[in-house]
Structure formats: C-alpha cells, structure tokens
XYZ file of C-alpha atoms in Angstrom:
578
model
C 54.684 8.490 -18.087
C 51.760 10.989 -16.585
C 48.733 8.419 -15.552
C 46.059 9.105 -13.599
C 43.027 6.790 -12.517
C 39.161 7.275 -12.606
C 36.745 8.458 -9.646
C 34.200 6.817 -10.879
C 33.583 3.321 -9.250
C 33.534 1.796 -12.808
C 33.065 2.173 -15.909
C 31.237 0.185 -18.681
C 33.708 -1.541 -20.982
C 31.658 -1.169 -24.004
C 31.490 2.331 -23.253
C 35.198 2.143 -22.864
C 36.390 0.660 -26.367
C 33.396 2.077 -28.504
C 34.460 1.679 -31.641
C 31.993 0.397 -35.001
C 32.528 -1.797 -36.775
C 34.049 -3.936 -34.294
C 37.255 -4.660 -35.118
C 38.274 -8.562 -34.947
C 40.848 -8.333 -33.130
C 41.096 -5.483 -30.456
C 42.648 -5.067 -27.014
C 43.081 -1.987 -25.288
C 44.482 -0.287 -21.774
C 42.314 0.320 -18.636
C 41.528 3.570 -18.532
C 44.525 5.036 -16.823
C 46.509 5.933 -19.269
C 45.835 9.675 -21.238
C 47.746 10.844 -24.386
C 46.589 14.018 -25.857
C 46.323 15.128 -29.309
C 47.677 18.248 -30.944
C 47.790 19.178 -34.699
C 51.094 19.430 -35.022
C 51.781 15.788 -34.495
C 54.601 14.589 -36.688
C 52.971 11.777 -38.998
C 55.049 9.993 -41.860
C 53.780 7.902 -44.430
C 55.938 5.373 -45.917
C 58.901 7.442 -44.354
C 57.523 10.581 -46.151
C 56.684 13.647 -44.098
C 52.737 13.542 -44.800
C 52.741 16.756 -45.595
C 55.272 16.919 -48.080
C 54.728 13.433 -49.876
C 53.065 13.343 -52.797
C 52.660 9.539 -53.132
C 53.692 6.398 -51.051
C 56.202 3.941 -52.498
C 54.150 1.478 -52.826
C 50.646 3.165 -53.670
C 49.618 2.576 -56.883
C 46.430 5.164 -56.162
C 44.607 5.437 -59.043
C 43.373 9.196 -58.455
C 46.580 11.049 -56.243
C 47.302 10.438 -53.152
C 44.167 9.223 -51.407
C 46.018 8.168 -47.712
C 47.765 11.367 -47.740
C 44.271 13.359 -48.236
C 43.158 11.000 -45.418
C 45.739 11.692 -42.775
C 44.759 15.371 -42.892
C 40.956 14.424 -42.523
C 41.605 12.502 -39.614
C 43.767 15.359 -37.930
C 40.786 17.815 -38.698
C 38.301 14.924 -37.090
C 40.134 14.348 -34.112
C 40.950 17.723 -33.499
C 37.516 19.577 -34.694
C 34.994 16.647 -34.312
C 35.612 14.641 -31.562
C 33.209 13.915 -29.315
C 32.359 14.929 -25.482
C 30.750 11.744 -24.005
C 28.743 13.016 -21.688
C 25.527 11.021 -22.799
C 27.800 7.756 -22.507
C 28.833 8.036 -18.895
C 26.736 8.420 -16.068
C 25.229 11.813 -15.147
C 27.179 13.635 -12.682
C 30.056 11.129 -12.921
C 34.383 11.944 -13.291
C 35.003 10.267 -17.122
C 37.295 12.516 -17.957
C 40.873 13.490 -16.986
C 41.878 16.270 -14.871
C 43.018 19.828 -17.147
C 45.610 20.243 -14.464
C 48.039 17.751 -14.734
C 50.999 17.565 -16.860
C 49.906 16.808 -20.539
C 51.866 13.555 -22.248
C 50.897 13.819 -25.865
C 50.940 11.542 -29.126
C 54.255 11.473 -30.312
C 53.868 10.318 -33.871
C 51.990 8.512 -36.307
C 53.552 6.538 -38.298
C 51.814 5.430 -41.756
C 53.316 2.367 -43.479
C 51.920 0.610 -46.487
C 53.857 -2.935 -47.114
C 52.625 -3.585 -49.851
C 50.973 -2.183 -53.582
C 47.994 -1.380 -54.390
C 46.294 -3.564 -57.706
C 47.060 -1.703 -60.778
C 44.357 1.053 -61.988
C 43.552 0.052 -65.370
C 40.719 -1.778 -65.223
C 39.765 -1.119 -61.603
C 40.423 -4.055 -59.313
C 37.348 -6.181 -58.408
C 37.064 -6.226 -54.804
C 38.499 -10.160 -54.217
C 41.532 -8.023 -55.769
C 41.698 -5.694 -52.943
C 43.055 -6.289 -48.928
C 41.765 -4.012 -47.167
C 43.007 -5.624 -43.690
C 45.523 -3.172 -41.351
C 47.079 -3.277 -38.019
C 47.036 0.023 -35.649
C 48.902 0.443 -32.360
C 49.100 3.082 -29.645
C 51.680 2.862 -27.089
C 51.693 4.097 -23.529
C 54.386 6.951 -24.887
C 52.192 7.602 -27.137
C 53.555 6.350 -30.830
C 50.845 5.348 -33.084
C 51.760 3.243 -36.178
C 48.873 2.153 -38.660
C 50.291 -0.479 -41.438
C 48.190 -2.329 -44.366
C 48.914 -3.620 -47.563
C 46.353 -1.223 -49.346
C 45.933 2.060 -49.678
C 42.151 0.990 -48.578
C 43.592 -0.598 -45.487
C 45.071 2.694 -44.635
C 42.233 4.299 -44.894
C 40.130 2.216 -42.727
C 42.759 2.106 -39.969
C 42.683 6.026 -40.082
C 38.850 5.671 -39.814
C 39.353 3.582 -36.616
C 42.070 5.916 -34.816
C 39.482 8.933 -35.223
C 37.114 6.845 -32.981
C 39.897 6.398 -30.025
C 39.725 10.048 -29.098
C 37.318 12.350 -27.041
C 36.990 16.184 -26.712
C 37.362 17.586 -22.859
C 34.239 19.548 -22.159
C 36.319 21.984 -20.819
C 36.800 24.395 -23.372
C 40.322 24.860 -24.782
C 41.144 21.968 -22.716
C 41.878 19.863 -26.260
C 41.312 16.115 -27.111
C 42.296 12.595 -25.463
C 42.138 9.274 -25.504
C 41.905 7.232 -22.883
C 42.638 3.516 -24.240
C 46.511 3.313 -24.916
C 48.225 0.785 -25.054
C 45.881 -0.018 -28.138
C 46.808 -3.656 -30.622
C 44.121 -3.675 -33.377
C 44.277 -6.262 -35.923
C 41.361 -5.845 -38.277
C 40.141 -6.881 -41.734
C 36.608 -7.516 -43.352
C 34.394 -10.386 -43.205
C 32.995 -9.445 -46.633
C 34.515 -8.253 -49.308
C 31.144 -6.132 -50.783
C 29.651 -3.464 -48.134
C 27.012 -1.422 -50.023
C 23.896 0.940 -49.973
C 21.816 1.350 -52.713
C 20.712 4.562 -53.185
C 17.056 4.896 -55.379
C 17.927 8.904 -56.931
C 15.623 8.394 -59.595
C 11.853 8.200 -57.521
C 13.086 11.471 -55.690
C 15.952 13.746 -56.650
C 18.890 14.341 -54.916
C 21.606 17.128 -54.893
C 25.238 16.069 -55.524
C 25.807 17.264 -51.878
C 23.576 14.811 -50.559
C 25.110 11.796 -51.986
C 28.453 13.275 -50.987
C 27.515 13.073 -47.559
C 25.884 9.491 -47.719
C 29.691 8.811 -49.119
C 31.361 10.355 -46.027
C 28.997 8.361 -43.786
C 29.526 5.082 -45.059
C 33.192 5.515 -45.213
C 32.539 6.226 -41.553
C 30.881 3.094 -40.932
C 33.799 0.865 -43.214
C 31.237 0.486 -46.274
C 33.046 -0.053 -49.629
C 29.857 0.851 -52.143
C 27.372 2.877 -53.158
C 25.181 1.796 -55.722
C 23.179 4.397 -57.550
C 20.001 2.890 -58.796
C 20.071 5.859 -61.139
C 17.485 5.778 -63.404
C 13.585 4.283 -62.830
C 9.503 4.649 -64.651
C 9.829 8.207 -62.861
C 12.420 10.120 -64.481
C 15.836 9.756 -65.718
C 18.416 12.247 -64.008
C 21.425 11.744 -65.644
C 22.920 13.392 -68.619
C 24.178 11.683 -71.661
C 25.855 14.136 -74.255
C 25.204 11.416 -77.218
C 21.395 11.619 -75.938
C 20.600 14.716 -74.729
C 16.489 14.187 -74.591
C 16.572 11.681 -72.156
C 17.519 14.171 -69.348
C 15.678 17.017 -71.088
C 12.409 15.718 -71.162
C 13.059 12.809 -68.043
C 14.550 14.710 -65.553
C 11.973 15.797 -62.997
C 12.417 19.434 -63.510
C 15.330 21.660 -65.433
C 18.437 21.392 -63.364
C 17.639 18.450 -61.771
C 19.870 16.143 -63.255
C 23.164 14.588 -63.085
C 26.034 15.919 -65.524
C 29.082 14.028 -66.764
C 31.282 16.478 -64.249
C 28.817 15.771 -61.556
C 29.147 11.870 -61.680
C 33.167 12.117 -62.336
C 33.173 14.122 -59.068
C 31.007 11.654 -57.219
C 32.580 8.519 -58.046
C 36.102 10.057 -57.760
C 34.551 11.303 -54.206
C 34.101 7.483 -53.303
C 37.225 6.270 -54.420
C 39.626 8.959 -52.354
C 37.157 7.551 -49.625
C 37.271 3.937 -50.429
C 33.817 3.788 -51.452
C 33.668 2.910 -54.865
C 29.941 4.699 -56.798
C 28.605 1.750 -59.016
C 25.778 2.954 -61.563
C 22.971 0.919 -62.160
C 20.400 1.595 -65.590
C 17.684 -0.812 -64.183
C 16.286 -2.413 -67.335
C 14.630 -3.730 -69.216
C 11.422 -2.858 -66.797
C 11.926 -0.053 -64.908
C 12.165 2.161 -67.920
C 8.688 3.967 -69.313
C 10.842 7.405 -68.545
C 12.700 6.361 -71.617
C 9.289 6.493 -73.552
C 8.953 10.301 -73.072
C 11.938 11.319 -75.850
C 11.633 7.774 -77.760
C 8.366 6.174 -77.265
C 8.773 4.074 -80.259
C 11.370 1.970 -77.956
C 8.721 1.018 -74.511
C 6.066 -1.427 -74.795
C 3.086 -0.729 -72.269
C 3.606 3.054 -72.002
C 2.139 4.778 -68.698
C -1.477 2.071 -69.400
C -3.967 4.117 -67.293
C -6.035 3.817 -65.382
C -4.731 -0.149 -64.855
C -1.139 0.154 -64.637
C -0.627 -2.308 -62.052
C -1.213 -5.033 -64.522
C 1.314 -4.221 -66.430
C 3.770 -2.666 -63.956
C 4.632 -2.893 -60.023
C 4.376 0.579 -59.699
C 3.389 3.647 -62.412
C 4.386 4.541 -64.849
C 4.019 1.210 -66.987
C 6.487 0.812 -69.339
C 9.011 -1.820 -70.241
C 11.747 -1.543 -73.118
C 11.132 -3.850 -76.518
C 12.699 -6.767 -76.142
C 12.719 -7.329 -80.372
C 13.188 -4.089 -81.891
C 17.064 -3.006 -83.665
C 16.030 -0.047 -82.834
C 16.306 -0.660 -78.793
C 20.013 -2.284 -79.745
C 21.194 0.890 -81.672
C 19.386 3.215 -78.867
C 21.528 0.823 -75.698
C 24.820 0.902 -78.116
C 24.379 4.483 -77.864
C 23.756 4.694 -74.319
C 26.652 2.712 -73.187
C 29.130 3.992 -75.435
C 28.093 7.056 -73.848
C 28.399 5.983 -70.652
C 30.722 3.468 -69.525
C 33.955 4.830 -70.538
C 33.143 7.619 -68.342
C 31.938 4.435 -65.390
C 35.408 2.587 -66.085
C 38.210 4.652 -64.668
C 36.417 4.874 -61.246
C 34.489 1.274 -61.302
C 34.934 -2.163 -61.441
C 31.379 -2.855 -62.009
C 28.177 -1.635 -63.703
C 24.355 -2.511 -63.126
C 22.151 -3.670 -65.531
C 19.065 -4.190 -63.163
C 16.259 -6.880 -64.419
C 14.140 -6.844 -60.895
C 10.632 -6.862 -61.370
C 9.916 -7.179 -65.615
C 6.460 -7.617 -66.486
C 5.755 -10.496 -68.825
C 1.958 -9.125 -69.330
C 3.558 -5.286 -70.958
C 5.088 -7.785 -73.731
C 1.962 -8.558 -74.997
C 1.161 -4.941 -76.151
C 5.073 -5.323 -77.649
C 4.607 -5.526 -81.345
C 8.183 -7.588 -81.786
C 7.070 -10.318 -78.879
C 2.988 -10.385 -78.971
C 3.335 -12.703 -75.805
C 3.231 -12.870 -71.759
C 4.534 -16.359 -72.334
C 7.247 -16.671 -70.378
C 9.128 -18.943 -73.062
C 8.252 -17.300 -76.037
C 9.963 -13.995 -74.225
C 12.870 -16.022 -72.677
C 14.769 -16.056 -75.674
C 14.290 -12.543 -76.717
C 15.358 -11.378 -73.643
C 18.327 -13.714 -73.351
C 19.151 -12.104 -76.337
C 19.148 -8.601 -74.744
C 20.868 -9.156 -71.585
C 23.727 -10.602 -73.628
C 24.397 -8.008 -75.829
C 24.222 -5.800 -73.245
C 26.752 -7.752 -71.276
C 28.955 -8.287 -73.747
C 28.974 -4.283 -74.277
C 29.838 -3.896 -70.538
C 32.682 -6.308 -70.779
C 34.006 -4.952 -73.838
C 34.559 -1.641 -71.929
C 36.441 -3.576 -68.397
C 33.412 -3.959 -66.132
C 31.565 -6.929 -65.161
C 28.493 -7.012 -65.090
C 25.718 -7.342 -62.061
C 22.086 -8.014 -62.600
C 18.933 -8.612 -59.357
C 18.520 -12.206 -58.968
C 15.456 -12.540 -61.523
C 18.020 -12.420 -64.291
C 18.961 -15.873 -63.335
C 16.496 -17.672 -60.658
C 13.050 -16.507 -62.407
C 13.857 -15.895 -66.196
C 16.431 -18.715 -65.951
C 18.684 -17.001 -68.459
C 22.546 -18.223 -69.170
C 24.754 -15.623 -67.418
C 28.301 -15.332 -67.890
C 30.553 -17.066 -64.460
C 31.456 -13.431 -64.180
C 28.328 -11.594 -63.666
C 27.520 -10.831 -59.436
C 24.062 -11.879 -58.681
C 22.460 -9.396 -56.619
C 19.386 -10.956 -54.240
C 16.697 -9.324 -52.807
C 13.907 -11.535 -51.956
C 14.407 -13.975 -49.830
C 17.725 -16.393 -48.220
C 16.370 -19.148 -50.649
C 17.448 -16.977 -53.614
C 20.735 -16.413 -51.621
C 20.804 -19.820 -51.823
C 19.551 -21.085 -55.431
C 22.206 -18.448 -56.373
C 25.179 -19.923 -54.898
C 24.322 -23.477 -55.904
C 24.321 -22.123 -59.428
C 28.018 -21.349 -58.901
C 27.375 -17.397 -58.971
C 28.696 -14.415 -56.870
C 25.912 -13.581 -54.697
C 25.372 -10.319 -52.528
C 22.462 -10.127 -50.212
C 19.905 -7.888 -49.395
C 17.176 -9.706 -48.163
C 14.080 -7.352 -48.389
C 12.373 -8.563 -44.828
C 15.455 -7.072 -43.468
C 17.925 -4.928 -44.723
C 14.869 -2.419 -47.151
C 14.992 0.820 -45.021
C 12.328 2.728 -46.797
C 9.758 -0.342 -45.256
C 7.149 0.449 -42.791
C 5.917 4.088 -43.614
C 2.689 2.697 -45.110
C 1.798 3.422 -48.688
C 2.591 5.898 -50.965
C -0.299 5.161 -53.437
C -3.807 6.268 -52.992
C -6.849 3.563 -52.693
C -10.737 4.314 -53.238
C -13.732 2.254 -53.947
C -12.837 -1.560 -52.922
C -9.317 -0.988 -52.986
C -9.974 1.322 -49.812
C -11.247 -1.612 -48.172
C -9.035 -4.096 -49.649
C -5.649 -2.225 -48.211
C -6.715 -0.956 -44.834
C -5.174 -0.015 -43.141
C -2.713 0.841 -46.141
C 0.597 -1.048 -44.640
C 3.580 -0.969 -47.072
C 4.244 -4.707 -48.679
C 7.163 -4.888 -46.623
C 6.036 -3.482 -42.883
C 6.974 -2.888 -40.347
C 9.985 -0.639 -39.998
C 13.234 -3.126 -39.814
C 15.082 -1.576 -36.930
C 18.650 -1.769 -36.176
C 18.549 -4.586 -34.068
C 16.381 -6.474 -36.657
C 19.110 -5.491 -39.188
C 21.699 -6.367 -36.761
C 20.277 -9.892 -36.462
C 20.629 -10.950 -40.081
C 23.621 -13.316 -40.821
C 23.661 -13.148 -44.601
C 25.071 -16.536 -44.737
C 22.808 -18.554 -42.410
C 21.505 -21.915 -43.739
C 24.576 -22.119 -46.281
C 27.739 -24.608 -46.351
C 30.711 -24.093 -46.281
C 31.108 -23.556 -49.878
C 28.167 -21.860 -50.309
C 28.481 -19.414 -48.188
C 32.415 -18.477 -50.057
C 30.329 -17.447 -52.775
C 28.429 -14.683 -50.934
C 30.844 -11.975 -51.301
C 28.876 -9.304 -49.777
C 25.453 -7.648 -49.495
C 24.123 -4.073 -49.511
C 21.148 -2.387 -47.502
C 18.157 -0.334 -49.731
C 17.282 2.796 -49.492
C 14.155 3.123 -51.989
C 12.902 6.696 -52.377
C 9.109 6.460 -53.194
C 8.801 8.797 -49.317
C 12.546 9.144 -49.358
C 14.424 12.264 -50.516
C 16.854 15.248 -49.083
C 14.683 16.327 -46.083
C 14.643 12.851 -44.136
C 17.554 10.848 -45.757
C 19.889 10.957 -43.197
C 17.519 9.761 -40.405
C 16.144 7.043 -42.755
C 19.136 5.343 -43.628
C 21.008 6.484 -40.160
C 22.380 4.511 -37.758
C 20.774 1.963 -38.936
C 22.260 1.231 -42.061
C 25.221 1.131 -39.802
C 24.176 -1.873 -37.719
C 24.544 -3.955 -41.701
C 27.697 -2.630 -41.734
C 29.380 -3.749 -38.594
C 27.385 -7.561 -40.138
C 29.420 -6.989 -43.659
C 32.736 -5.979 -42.132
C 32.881 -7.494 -38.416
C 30.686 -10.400 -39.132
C 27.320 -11.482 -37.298
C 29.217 -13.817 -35.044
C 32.314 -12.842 -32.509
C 35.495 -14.975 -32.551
C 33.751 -17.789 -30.635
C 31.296 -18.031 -32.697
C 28.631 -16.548 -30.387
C 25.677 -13.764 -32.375
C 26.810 -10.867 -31.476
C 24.201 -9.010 -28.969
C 22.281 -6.036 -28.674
C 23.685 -5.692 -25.194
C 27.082 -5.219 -26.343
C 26.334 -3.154 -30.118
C 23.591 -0.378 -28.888
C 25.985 1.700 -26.135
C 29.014 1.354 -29.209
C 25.997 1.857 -32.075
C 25.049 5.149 -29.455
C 28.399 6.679 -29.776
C 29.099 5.729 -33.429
C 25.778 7.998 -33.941
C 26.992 11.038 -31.757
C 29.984 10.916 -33.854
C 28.045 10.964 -37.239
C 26.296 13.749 -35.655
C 28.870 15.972 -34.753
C 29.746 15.508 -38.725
C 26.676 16.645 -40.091
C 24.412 13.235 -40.315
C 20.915 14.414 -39.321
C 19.966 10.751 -37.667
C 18.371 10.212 -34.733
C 19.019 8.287 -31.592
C 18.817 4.491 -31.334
C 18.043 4.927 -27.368
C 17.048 7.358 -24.828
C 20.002 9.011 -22.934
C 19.231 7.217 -19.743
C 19.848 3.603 -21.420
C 23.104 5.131 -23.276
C 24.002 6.719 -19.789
C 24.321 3.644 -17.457
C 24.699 -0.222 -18.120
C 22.789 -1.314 -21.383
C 21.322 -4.590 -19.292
C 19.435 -1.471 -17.211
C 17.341 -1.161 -20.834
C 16.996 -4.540 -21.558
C 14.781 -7.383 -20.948
C-alpha cells in the first residue's frame, strides 16, 4: 500500500471530511492514505456489470434504471467536476499528494441494493421509502455502497462524489485523501423540500432542471412547484386551453404536458420527487382572464389590498356549479398526468380573503361562518377528486388552524407562519411540514416590490419587506423545526421545505438567492439540528464544510455566491469567529 504523509504542520479536520449534509455516522483515515480515481473503474450493481445491467434485482424503479443512470453521473463528477481545494487549505501550503509517486487506485465499486423498492403504482408516500445506506472505502481501495432503496443508492453515490479532489496539476487526475472511509447514514426527516413560486416570474424548464440537480446535491427529496398565482397561469391544460393562452405571461411562456412529464420524471431519476401545487381558492384572479364569471373580487383597483394580499384581487366562487364543473375539468386534466411521478398534490388555501366574498354573488358575506361551510364544501370535493386519482392531498396551514375546516387524517399540513402553528397542527393529529417564514423565506429582506406615494410613502419608509431582514445561512442553520414539541409531537413533523417566492426572483439571480443557503435547511432536514450528543450543531464546524459544498455546486454550474471570504475558508474557522 503506497502512503505518503502531509508537509503541512496540520490540517483542519473539518476541512478534512467536508462532506454536506453531515452524515450521522462518519469516520474516516488521517490523511495519509491516497487512492486515485480513473474511469475505467470496474463498478457492479447488484452483481451486474453497471454498464451492461439494465435493472437491479431488487429495484422496483418506477421509470428505468435510475442507480444505473447514477453510477455514470458520479464517474463523470468525480472525474470532470471535482474540485481543487486550494481556497480550503492555507495559502502556500502542501495539501495535496506528490504526482511522482507510484499511483494505488480504486479498485472497485461495488453497488448492492438488499432490499426492493415500494411498488410504483400509486407512488410511495415518503414514510414508505428508506432512503438510509452504508458506504465504505478501504485502504486497497474497494468501495462498496449498500441501501435498501434505490433512493439510498442514490444518496450514497451523492456522498462518494464529495470524497474526491482534482490535483491542480494538470493531467495529474483525481484523489481522495480519507480512506479507510465507514459511513452509516440515513435522514432525520423524511420530507426535504423547496418551493419554487414559477408563477410571479417565469422560468425556463432548464432552470428548474438545475434547481433539481442542486438539491439532489444537497440530499433534498422535493420540489414543490407553486405553479400557478393572481399573476399568470403557466401551465397548459389540453381540456382548457385559455387558461395558458390568455394567463401565461407572454406566448411561449408556459409549461406543456411534455414539459412537466420531463420535469417530474427529471426529479424522480434524481430522487427528488416535483409536487404541483394549484394554490386556491385565493390566489387565483389569473383564472378570471378566460372565465371571469368563476372569480369574485376581480383585479378591484385602485384598493386591491382590501380584498387581496397582493394584486391582482381575485378569489374563486366558493357557491357557484359552475366553479365545480370548471375544477372537475381541471383535475381530470391534470392529475393523471401528476400520478405516475407523485405521491402528492397541492391544493394551496394560504392567504383567502374573507372581504372578496362579499362582492361573491353565491356567498354575499365576509363572515367568517357564513363562508366556512361553503368552503368546507369546496376543499372536500376537491379532495375527494385528488384521492380518487392516488394522491393525498396537502393544503398551507389556514385550511385547518384559521378556517377550522374538517380535513381528512390523510391530508399533510403545510405551516408557514409561525412554530405555534407547527404546533396547533400536530396536536390536531396532522402531518405537519415546516417552513417557518421568520426563517426558512429566502426571497425576505430585498425591501418591497410595490410602489408607495402620498401617506403610504411615509407610512412604509423606509420600504422594508414584511419579512426583513435577509435570513442568512446561519440563521437558517439555527432553526430546529421541532423545538418546543414532545415527543409525540414532534413524530408528526415529517419534514419541512424552504421558500423561494419570486415577486424579485426569476432566472437572472435564482441560483444566488436560493444558494448555499437553502443548503444549510438541508443538512437541518437530513442530518438533523443536533449532533449525536445532542449538542446544536455550530457555525464553527458547518461554514468551512458549507464553503466547499458551494465550490462544488459551482464547478456544476450553480451561480451562488460565497458564504465567507477566502481568508476565513483558508485557515481555522475560529480565526473568523467571535
């Protein structure tokens, strides 16, 4: 065995076993040990050459062979896109091995699932899913990855691609430093999302293809698409053609059957399933364009704010057959397209304005029990419409903790506004994910978007957005989604997801708004907030691993920028702390 030892009179061990999310269980050599990588490593999977299997024994894949299309990602990552350290190491210091001696190289890699995946048909909910795996590197260099998923797979192949470094001398080829490597790993929660506003601002299908590759990256198992908003309405639906002709921002821009097969079946070969959300029944004046017999309230100028939280006003009638036969439509439409790729769909009901129901000639009321009723009424024949087709539902927390409305055991309660809903959720008995605005809303802090004149001017100066300042990663990092909960409570939380909202939001700055620091919620969803003692996790120990999971993103095509200066990511993070 070739072995050689550092120069350098140490070396940070963060800096040393970089990897994000943090796995729970991780131990790893000293630095003296250096396998190289070549393409032409042998790797089996389930005793299959990779390159010749079609399909592992046991995978039950519901779209090919997903693990297969991931072990030759992972050889093009490590052996394209692996990173130089440089800015992790201190300037003008020896990190990396010497070109001259004899090379000992990975042997093999050796891909095992033990056990199958959930059947396809309907899609699995995600406390149907393991997506736990075990990866080891030996000093002779034999890697072996095994997890009872195809999922688990996939995120052990995500880790292994973070073990290895490029030389900076060119043609020199790619490393790792770490072996012997023992990783046993597995989520903390079972949900990771983003949601992803594409309605205020549009978005190529390349764009959200790339937010998929990044959170697959960062071991995130969602992307929620709030697809449709008052603003326009991108997607197609062949039984309703106007709604994207006349909705859609401009010609073109708007989301075809074809296009959302390929995006969702884009998540699921990455283990991030796509989960559509038609916020309703606010949310929705767009809808009032092609039918405007069907919205109460429509676009009210010049005072839409008292009918709406932002313009256009416009809520869908809560009393009216012809809203039924227009959502029938819809999700017939819809959701047997949704169902071979999802488990889930969203129905929304954040933010509905009891005041627009007034104007509504099937209500006549803002009273908040004379609408109850009628809009009990709607959610549950929407729900039993999404059921019918093998999704359950999911609906924001208003749904149940402000209109009080009798949901089904099986609808996921999605929070936003505070840990007290997280809470008043749970003790309901409901599925919660979290989200909690004052930490985990990314588009916060850029000031507003809206304009302000006369006493309004003087009223918001010095025009702060209602949820300023910017949460930064370590803010984000210090939010434990089940704090204040028991025991019990706190089984119920499944998950959470972080928001990107796109009222200043869209193609040009994505990346750099939602990157790295979405990233720091996802080592919280899938490593936990607290280590195995039960310590918070610090910033000491996350920003020189949160550094390097950036370059990596980087040298992938994420345009984000840094989290620190090179100086602090160069030498001991306690140099840049306080």
């Amino acid at each position: 065995m070739w072995t050689y030892t550092y120069s350098v009179p140490f070396l940070f061990a963060s800096l040393a076993s970089a990897l994000w999310p943090i796995p729970q269980k991780y131990t790893h050599g000293n630095n003296t040990v250096v396998l190289w990588f070549s393409p032409d490593v042998q790797v089996t999977y389930n005793g299959l050459d990779s390159a010749n299997a079609t399909i592992g024994r046991n995978s039950t894949s519901c779209h090919g062979s997903i693990v297969n299309d991931a072990i030759k990602r992972t050889i093009k990552t490590i052996c394209e896109d692996s990173l130089v350290p440089w800015k992790l190491h201190p300037r003008n210091s020896t990190y990396e091995p010497p070109t001259t001696d004899p090379k000992k190289y990975i042997s093999s890699i050796v891909v095992k699932q033990t056990a199958k995946d959930p059947a396809c048909s309907p899609r699995p909910t995600v406390d149907k899913v393991d997506e736990s795996y075990q990866l080891d590197i030996t000093i002779s260099g034999q890697v072996t990855l095994a997890a009872p998923s195809s999922l688990g797979l996939l995120h052990g192949l995500t880790t292994l691609t973070q073990l290895f470094y490029q030389h900076s001398q060119k043609g020199a080829g790619v490393y790792t430093n770490l072996a012997p490597v023992v990783i046993t790993d597995k989520p903390k929660f079972a949900w990771r999302g983003l949601n992803m506003d594409v309605a205020r601002n549009w978005y190529p299908v390349a764009d959200i293809l790339r937010t998929i590759d990044a959170l697959s990256w960062n071991k995130f198992n969602h992307l929620h698409l709030h697809m449709t908003d008052a603003q326009s309405w991108p997607l197609e639906i062949p039984a309703l053609p106007e709604l994207a002709a006349t909705g859609a921002y401009a010609k073109g821009l708007s989301y075809s059957p074809d296009d959302i097969k390929d995006i969702q079946k884009y998540g699921n070969d990455r283990g991030v399933e796509v989960v559509i959300e038609i916020d309703m029944p606010g949310h929705t004046s767009i809808i009032g364009v092609s039918h405007p017999d069907l919205i109460t309230a429509f676009n009210v100028q010049p005072n839409w704010d008292t009918y709406a939280a932002e313009p256009p006003s416009g809520e869908l009638k809560l009393n009216s057959p012809a809203v039924s036969s227009f959502l029938q439509t819809l999700f017939q439409d819809l959701l047997p397209r949704l169902s071979p790729y999802s488990a889930y769909f969203h129905t929304g009901g954040d933010e509905v304005n009891a005041n627009a129901y007034n104007l509504d000639e099937t209500v006549h009321s803002n009273d908040s029990q004379v609408i109850k009723p009628f809009l009990q009424k709607f959610v549950d024949r929407n729900h039993e419409q999404v059921r019918a087709n093998g999704l359950t539902p999911i609906v924001w927390e208003e749904m149940l903790l402000q209109w009080n409305l009798t949901l089904g055991k099986d609808v996921l309660i999605q929070t936003w506004q505070s840990d007290e809903a997280v809470k008043n959720s749970v003790q309901k008995g409901y599925k919660t994910l979290v989200g909690n605005y004052n930490f985990w809303y990314l588009d916060c802090g850029k000031g507003q978007w809206l304009n302000f004149q006369g006493d309004a001017f003087k009223q918001f100066y010095p025009f702060a957005d209602y949820c300023s300042p910017t949460k930064s990663w370590r803010l984000i990092y210090a939010y434990d989604p089940i704090a204040g909960l028991t025991e019990d409570e706190a089984k119920l939380v499944i998950g959470g997801e972080v928001h990107i909202w796109s009222e200043q939001t869209d193609p040009v700055n994505l990346d750099d708004m939602v990157w790295p620091r979405a990233s720091a919620a996802g080592e919280v969803l899938w490593s936990g907030s607290k280590d195995a003692s039960g310590q918070n996790r610090t910033q000491v120990d996350a920003s020189p691993r949160l550094a390097e999971m950036r370059e990596r993103m980087v040298l992938k095509g994420i345009k984000c920028g840094p989290s620190q200066m090179i100086f602090c990511t160069q030498n001991d993070p306690t140099w840049c702390a306080l």
